[in-house]
PDB file of C-alpha atoms in Angstrom:
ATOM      1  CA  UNK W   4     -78.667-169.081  27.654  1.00 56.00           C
ATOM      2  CA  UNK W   5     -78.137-165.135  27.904  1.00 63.00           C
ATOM      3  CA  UNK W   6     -80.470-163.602  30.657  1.00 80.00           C
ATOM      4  CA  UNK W   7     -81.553-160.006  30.971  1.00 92.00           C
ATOM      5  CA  UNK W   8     -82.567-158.910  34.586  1.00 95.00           C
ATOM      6  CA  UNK W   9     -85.130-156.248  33.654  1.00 97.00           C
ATOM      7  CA  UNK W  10     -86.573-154.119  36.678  1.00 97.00           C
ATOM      8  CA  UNK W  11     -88.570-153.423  37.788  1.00 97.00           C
ATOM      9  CA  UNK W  12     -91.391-155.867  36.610  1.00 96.00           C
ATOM     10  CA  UNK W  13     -93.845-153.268  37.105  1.00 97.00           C
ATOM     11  CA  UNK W  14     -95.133-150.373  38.139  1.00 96.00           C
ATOM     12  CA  UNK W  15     -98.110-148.186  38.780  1.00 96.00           C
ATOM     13  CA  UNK W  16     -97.479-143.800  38.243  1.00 96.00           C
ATOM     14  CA  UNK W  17     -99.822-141.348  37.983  1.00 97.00           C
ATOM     15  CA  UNK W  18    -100.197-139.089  34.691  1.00 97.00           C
ATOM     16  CA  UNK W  19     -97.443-136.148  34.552  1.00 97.00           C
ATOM     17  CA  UNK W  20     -94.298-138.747  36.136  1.00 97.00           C
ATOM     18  CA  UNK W  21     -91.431-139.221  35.423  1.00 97.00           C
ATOM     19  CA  UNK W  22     -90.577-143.525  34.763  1.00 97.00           C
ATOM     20  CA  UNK W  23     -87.084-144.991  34.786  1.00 97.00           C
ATOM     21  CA  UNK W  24     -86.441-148.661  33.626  1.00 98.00           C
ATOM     22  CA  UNK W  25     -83.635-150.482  33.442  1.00 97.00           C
ATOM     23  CA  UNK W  26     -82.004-153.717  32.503  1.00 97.00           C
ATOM     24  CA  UNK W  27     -78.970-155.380  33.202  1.00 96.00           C
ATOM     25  CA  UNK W  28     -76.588-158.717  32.319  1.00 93.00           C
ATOM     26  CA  UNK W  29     -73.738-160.502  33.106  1.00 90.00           C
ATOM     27  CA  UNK W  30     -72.739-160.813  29.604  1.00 90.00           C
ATOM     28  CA  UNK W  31     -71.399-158.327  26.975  1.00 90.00           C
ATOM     29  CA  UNK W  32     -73.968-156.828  24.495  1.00 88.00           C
ATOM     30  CA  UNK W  33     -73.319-154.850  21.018  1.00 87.00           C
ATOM     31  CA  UNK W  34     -76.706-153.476  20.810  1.00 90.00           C
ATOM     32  CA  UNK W  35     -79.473-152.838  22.737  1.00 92.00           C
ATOM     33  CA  UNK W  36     -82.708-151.975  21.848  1.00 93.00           C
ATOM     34  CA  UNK W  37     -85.960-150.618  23.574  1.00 96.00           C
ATOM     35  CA  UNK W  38     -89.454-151.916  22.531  1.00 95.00           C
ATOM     36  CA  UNK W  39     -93.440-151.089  24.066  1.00 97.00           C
ATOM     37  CA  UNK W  40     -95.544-153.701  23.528  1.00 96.00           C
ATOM     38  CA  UNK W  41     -99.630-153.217  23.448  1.00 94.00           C
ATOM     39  CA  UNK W  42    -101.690-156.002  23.877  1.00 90.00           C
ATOM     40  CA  UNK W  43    -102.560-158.448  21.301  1.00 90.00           C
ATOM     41  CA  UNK W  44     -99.578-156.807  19.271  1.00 93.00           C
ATOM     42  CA  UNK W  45     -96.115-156.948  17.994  1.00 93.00           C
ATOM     43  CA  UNK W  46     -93.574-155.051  19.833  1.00 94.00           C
ATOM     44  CA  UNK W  47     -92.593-151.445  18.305  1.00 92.00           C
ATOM     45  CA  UNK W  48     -89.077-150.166  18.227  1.00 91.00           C
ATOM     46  CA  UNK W  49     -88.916-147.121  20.525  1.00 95.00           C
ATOM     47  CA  UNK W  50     -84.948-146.426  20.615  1.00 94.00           C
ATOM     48  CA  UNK W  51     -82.214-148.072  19.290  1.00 92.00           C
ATOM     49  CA  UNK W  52     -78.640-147.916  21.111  1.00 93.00           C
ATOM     50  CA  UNK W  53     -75.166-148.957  19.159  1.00 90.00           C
ATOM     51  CA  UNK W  54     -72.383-147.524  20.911  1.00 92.00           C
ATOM     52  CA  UNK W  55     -71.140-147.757  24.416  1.00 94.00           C
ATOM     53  CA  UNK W  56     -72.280-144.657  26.373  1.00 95.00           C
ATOM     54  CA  UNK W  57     -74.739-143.624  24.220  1.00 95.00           C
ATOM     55  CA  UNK W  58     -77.482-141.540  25.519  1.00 97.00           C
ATOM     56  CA  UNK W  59     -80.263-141.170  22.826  1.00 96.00           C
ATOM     57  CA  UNK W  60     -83.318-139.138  23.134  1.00 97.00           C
ATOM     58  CA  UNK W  61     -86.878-139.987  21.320  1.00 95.00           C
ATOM     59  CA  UNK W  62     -89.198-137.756  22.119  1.00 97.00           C
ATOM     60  CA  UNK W  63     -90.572-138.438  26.079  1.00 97.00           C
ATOM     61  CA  UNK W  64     -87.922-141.465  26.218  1.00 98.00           C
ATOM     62  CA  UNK W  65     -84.209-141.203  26.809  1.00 98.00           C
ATOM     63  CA  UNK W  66     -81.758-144.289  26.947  1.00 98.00           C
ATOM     64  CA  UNK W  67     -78.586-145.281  27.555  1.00 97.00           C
ATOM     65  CA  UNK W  68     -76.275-147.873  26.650  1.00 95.00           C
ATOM     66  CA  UNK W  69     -73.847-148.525  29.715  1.00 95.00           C
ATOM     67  CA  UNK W  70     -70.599-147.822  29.324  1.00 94.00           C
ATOM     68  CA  UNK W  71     -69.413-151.723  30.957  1.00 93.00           C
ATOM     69  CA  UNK W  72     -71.867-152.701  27.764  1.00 92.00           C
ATOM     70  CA  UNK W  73     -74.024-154.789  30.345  1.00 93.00           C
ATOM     71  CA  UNK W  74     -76.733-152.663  31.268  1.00 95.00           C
ATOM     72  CA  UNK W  75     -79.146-149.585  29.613  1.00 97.00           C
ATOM     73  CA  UNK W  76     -81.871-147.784  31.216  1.00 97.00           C
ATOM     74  CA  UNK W  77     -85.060-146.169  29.223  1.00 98.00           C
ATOM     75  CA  UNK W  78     -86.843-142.715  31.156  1.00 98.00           C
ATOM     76  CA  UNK W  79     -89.824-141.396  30.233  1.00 98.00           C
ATOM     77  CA  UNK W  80     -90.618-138.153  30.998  1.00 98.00           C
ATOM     78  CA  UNK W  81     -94.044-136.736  31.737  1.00 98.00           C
ATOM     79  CA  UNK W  82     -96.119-139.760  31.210  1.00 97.00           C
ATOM     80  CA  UNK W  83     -99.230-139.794  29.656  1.00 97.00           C
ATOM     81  CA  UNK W  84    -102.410-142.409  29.989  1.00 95.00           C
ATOM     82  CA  UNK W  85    -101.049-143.795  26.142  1.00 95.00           C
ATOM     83  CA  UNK W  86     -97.935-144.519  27.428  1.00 97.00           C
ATOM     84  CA  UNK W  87     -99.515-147.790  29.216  1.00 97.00           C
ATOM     85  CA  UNK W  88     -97.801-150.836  27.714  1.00 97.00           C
ATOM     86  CA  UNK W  89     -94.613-153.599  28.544  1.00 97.00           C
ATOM     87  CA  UNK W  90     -91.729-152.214  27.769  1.00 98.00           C
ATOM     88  CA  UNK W  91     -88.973-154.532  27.067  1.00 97.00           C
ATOM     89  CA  UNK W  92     -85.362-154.267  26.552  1.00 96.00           C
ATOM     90  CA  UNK W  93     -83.407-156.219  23.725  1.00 94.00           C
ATOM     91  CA  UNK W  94     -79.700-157.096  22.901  1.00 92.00           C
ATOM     92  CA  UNK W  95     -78.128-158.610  20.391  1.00 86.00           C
ATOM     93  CA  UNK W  96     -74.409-160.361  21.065  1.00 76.00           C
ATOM     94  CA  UNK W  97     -71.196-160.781  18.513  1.00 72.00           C
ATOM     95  CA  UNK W  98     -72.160-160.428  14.974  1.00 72.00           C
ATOM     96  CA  UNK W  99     -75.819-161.975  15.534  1.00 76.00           C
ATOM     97  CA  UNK W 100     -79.012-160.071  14.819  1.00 80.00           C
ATOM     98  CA  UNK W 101     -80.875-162.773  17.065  1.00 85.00           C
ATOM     99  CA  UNK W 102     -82.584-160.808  20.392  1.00 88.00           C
ATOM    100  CA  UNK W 103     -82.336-161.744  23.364  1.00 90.00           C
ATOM    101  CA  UNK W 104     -85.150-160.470  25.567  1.00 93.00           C
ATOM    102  CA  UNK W 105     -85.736-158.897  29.374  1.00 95.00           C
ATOM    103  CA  UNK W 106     -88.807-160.541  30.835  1.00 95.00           C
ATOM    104  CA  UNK W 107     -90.535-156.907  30.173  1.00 96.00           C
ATOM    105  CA  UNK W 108     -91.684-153.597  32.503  1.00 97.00           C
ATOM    106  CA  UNK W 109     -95.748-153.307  32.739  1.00 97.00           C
ATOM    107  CA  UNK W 110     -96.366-149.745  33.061  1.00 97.00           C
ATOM    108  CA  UNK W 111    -100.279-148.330  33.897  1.00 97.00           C
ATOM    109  CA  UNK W 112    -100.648-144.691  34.212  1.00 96.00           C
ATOM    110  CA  UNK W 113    -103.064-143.639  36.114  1.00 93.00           C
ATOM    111  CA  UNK W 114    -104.949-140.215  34.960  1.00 89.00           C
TER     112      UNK W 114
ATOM    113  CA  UNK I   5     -89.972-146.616   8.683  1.00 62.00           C
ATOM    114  CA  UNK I   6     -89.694-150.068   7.746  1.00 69.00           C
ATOM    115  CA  UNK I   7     -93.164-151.835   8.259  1.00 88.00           C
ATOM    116  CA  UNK I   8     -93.876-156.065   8.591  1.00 92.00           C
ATOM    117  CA  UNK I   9     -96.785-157.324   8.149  1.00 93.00           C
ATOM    118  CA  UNK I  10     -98.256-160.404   9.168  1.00 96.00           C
ATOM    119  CA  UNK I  11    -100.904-162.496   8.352  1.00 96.00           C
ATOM    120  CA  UNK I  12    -103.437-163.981   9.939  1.00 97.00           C
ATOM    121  CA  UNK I  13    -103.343-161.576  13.236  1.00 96.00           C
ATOM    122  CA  UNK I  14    -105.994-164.581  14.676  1.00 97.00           C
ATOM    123  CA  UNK I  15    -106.719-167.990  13.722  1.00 97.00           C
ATOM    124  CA  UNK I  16    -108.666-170.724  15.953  1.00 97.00           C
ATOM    125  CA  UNK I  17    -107.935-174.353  13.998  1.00 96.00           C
ATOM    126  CA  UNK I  18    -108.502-177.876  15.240  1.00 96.00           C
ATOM    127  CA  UNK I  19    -106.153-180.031  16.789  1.00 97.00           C
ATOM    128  CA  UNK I  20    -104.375-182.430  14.273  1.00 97.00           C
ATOM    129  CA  UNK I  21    -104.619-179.426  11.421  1.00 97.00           C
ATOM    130  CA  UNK I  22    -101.585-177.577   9.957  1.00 97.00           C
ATOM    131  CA  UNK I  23    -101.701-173.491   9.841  1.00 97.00           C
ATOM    132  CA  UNK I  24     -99.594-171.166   7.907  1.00 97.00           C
ATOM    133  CA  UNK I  25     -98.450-167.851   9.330  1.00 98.00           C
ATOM    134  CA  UNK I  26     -97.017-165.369   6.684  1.00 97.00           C
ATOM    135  CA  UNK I  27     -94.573-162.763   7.548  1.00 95.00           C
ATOM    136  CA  UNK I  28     -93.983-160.009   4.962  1.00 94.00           C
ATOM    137  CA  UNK I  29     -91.347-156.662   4.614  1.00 91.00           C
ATOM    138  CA  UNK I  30     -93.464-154.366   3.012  1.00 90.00           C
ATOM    139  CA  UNK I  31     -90.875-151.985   1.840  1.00 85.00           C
ATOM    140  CA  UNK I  32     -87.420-153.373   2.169  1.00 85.00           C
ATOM    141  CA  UNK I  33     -86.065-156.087   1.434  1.00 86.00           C
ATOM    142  CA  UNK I  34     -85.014-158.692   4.244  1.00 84.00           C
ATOM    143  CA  UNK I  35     -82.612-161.314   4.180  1.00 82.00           C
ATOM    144  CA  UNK I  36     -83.152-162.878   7.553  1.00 87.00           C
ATOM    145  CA  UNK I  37     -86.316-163.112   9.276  1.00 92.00           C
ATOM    146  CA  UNK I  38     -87.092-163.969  12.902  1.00 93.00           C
ATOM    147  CA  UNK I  39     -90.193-166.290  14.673  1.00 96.00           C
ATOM    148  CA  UNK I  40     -90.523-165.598  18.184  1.00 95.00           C
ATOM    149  CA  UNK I  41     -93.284-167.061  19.955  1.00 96.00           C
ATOM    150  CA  UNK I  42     -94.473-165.654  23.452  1.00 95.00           C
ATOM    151  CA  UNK I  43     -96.936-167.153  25.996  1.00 92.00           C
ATOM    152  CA  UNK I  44     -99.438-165.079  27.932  1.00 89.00           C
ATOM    153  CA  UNK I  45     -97.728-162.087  30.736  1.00 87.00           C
ATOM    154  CA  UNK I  46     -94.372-163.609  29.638  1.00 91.00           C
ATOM    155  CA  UNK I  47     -91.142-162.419  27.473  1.00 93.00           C
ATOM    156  CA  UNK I  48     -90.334-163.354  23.392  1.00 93.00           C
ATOM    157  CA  UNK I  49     -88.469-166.205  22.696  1.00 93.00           C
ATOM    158  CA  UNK I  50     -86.770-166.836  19.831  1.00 93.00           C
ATOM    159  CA  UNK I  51     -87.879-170.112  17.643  1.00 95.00           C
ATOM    160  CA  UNK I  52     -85.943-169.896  14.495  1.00 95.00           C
ATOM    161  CA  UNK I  53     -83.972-167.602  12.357  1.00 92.00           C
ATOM    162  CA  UNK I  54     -85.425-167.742   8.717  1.00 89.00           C
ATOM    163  CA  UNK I  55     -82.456-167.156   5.571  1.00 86.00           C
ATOM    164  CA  UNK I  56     -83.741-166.519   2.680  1.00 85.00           C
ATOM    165  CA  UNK I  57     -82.359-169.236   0.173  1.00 83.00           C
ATOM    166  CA  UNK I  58     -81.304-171.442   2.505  1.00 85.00           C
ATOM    167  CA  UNK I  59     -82.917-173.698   5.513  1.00 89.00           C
ATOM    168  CA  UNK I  60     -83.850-172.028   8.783  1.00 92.00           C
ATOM    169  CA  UNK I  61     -81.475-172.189  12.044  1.00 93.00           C
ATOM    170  CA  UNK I  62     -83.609-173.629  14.916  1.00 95.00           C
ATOM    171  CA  UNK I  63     -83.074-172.752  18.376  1.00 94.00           C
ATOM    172  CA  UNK I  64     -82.330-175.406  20.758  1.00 93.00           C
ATOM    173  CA  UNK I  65     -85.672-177.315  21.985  1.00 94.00           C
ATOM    174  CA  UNK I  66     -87.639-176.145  18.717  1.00 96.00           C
ATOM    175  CA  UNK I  67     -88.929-179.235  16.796  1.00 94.00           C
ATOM    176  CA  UNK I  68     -88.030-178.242  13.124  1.00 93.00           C
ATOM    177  CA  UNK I  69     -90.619-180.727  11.541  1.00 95.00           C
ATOM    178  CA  UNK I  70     -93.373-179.151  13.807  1.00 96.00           C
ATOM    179  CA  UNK I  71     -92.770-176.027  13.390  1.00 97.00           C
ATOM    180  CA  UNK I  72     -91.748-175.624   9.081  1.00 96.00           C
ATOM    181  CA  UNK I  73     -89.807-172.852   7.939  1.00 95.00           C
ATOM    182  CA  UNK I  74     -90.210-171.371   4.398  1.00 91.00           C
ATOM    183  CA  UNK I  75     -88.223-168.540   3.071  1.00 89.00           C
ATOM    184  CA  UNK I  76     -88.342-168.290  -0.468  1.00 82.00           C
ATOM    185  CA  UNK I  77     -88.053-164.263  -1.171  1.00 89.00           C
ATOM    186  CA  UNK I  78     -86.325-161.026   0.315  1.00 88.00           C
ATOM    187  CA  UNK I  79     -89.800-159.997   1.747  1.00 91.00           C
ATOM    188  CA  UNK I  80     -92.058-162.853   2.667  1.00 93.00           C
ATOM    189  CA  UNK I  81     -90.883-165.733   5.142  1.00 94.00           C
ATOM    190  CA  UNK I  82     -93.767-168.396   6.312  1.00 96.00           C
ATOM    191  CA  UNK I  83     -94.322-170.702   9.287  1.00 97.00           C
ATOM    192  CA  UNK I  84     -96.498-173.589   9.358  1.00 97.00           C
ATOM    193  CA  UNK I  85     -97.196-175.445  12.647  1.00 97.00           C
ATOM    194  CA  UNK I  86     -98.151-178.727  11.536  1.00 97.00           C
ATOM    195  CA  UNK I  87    -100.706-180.941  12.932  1.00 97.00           C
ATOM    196  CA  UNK I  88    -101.433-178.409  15.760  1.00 96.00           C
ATOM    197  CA  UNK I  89    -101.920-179.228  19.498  1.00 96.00           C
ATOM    198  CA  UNK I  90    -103.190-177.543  22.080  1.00 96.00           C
ATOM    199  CA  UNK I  91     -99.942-176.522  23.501  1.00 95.00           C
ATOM    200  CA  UNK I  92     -99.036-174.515  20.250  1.00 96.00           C
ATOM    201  CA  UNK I  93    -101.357-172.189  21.687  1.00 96.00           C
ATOM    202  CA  UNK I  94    -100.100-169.065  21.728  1.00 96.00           C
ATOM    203  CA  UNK I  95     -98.771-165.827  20.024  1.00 97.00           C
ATOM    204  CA  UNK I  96     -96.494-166.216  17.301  1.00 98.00           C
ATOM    205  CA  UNK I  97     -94.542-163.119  16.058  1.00 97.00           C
ATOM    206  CA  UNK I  98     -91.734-162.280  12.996  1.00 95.00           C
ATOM    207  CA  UNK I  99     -89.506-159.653  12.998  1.00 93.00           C
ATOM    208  CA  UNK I 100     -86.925-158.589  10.193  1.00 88.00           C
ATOM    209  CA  UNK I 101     -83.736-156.210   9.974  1.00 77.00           C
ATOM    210  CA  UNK I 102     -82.989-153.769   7.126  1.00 67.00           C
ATOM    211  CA  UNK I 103     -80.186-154.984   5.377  1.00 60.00           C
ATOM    212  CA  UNK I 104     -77.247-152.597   5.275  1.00 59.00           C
ATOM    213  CA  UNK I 105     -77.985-150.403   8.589  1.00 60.00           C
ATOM    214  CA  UNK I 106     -77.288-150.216  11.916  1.00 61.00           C
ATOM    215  CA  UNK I 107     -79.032-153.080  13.670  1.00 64.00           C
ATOM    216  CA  UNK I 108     -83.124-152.421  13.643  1.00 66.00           C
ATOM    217  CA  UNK I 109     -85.253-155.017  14.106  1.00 80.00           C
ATOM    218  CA  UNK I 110     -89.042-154.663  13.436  1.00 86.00           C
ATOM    219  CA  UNK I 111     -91.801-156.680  14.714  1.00 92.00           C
ATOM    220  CA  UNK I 112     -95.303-158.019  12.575  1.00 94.00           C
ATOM    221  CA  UNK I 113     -98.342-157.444  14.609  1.00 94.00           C
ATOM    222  CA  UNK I 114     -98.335-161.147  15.610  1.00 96.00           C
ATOM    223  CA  UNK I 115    -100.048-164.057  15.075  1.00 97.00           C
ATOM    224  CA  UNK I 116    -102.663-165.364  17.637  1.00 97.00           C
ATOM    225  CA  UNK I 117    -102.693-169.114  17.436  1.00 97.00           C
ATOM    226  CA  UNK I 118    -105.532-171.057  19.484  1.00 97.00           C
ATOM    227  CA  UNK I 119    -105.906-174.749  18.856  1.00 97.00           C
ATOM    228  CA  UNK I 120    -109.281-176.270  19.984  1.00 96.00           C
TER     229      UNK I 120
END
């Protein structure tokens, strides 16, 4: 099936750093989409990216959608100790609204 | 923004018992409604897309009289795991789009199945 490469797997920053996360595929994607998951939750929508180059900004967090349509990154700016979580990227092929998933980004802030 | 809900956020049932996981739009209405099920430190995978109306699309390796799909309105989908084993352990999430708009899928809190 459709594999995202999703780096890196984790990583440990102190408060006030700047994060950068990416993911990447072999394949083609229309839309990819950036959630944080807490534990023992659901995963919440943090940015949402439609277009080919698109750099959208939403709040601390700025992604991209590649312009080759097989990769995005997701920065966050000036971390805080809340912004501990897995982040995971998300794309969705063709016409389908069915995810495919990255295998996540664990991110601990240390204060 | 759009909100799911889902219900129960924890249940512990025996094996050989069935349990029923709602998944509800709370203020839009939702055509098509995802189960994704994820095991402990690892990614979501997708089980089934739920249609409202019509039978759920399984995804391959999904047994679809194990795991029963019912989608009978624009805002509440259900899944029942029938006669649970301890290898349906695990956390069971829905997500929905908003019809009409650019592509935004929203996630339920999840559903934390253990099977004793």
């Amino acid at each position: 099936g459709q594999q995202l490469n999703q780096s890196p797997q984790s990583m440990f920053i102190q408060e006030g750093e700047d994060v950068s996360m990416n993911c990447t595929s072999s394949s083609i994607f229309n839309t990819w989409l950036w959630y944080k998951q807490d534990p023992g939750e659901g995963p919440v929508l943090l940015i949402a990216l439609y277009k080919a180059g698109e750099l959208t900004s939403n709040g601390r967090l700025t992604a991209q959608f590649g312009i080759t349509r097989k990769d995005s990154f997701l920065n966050i700016s000036a971390s805080i100790p809340s912004d501990v979580g897995i982040y995971f990227c998300a794309c969705t092929q063709g016409g389908s609204e069915k995810l495919v998933f990255g295998k996540g980004t664990k991110l601990t802030v240390n204060p | 923004g759009a909100v799911v809900s889902q219900h129960p956020s924890r249940v512990i049932c025996k094996s050989g018992t069935s349990v029923k996981i709602e998944c509800r739009s709370l203020d839009f209405q939702a055509t098509t409604m995802f189960w994704y099920r994820q095991f402990p430190k690892q990614s979501l995978m997708l089980m089934a897309t739920s249609n409202e109306g019509s039978k759920a699309t399984y995804e391959q390796g999904v047994e679809k009289d194990k795991f029963l799909i019912n989608h009978a309105s624009l805002t509440l989908s259900t899944l029942t795991v029938t006669s649970a084993h301890p290898e349906d352990s695990s956390f069971y999430i829905c997500s929905a789009s908003v019809s009409g708009q650019d592509l935004s899928l929203h996630f339920g809190n999840g559903t934390r199945l253990t099977v004793t």
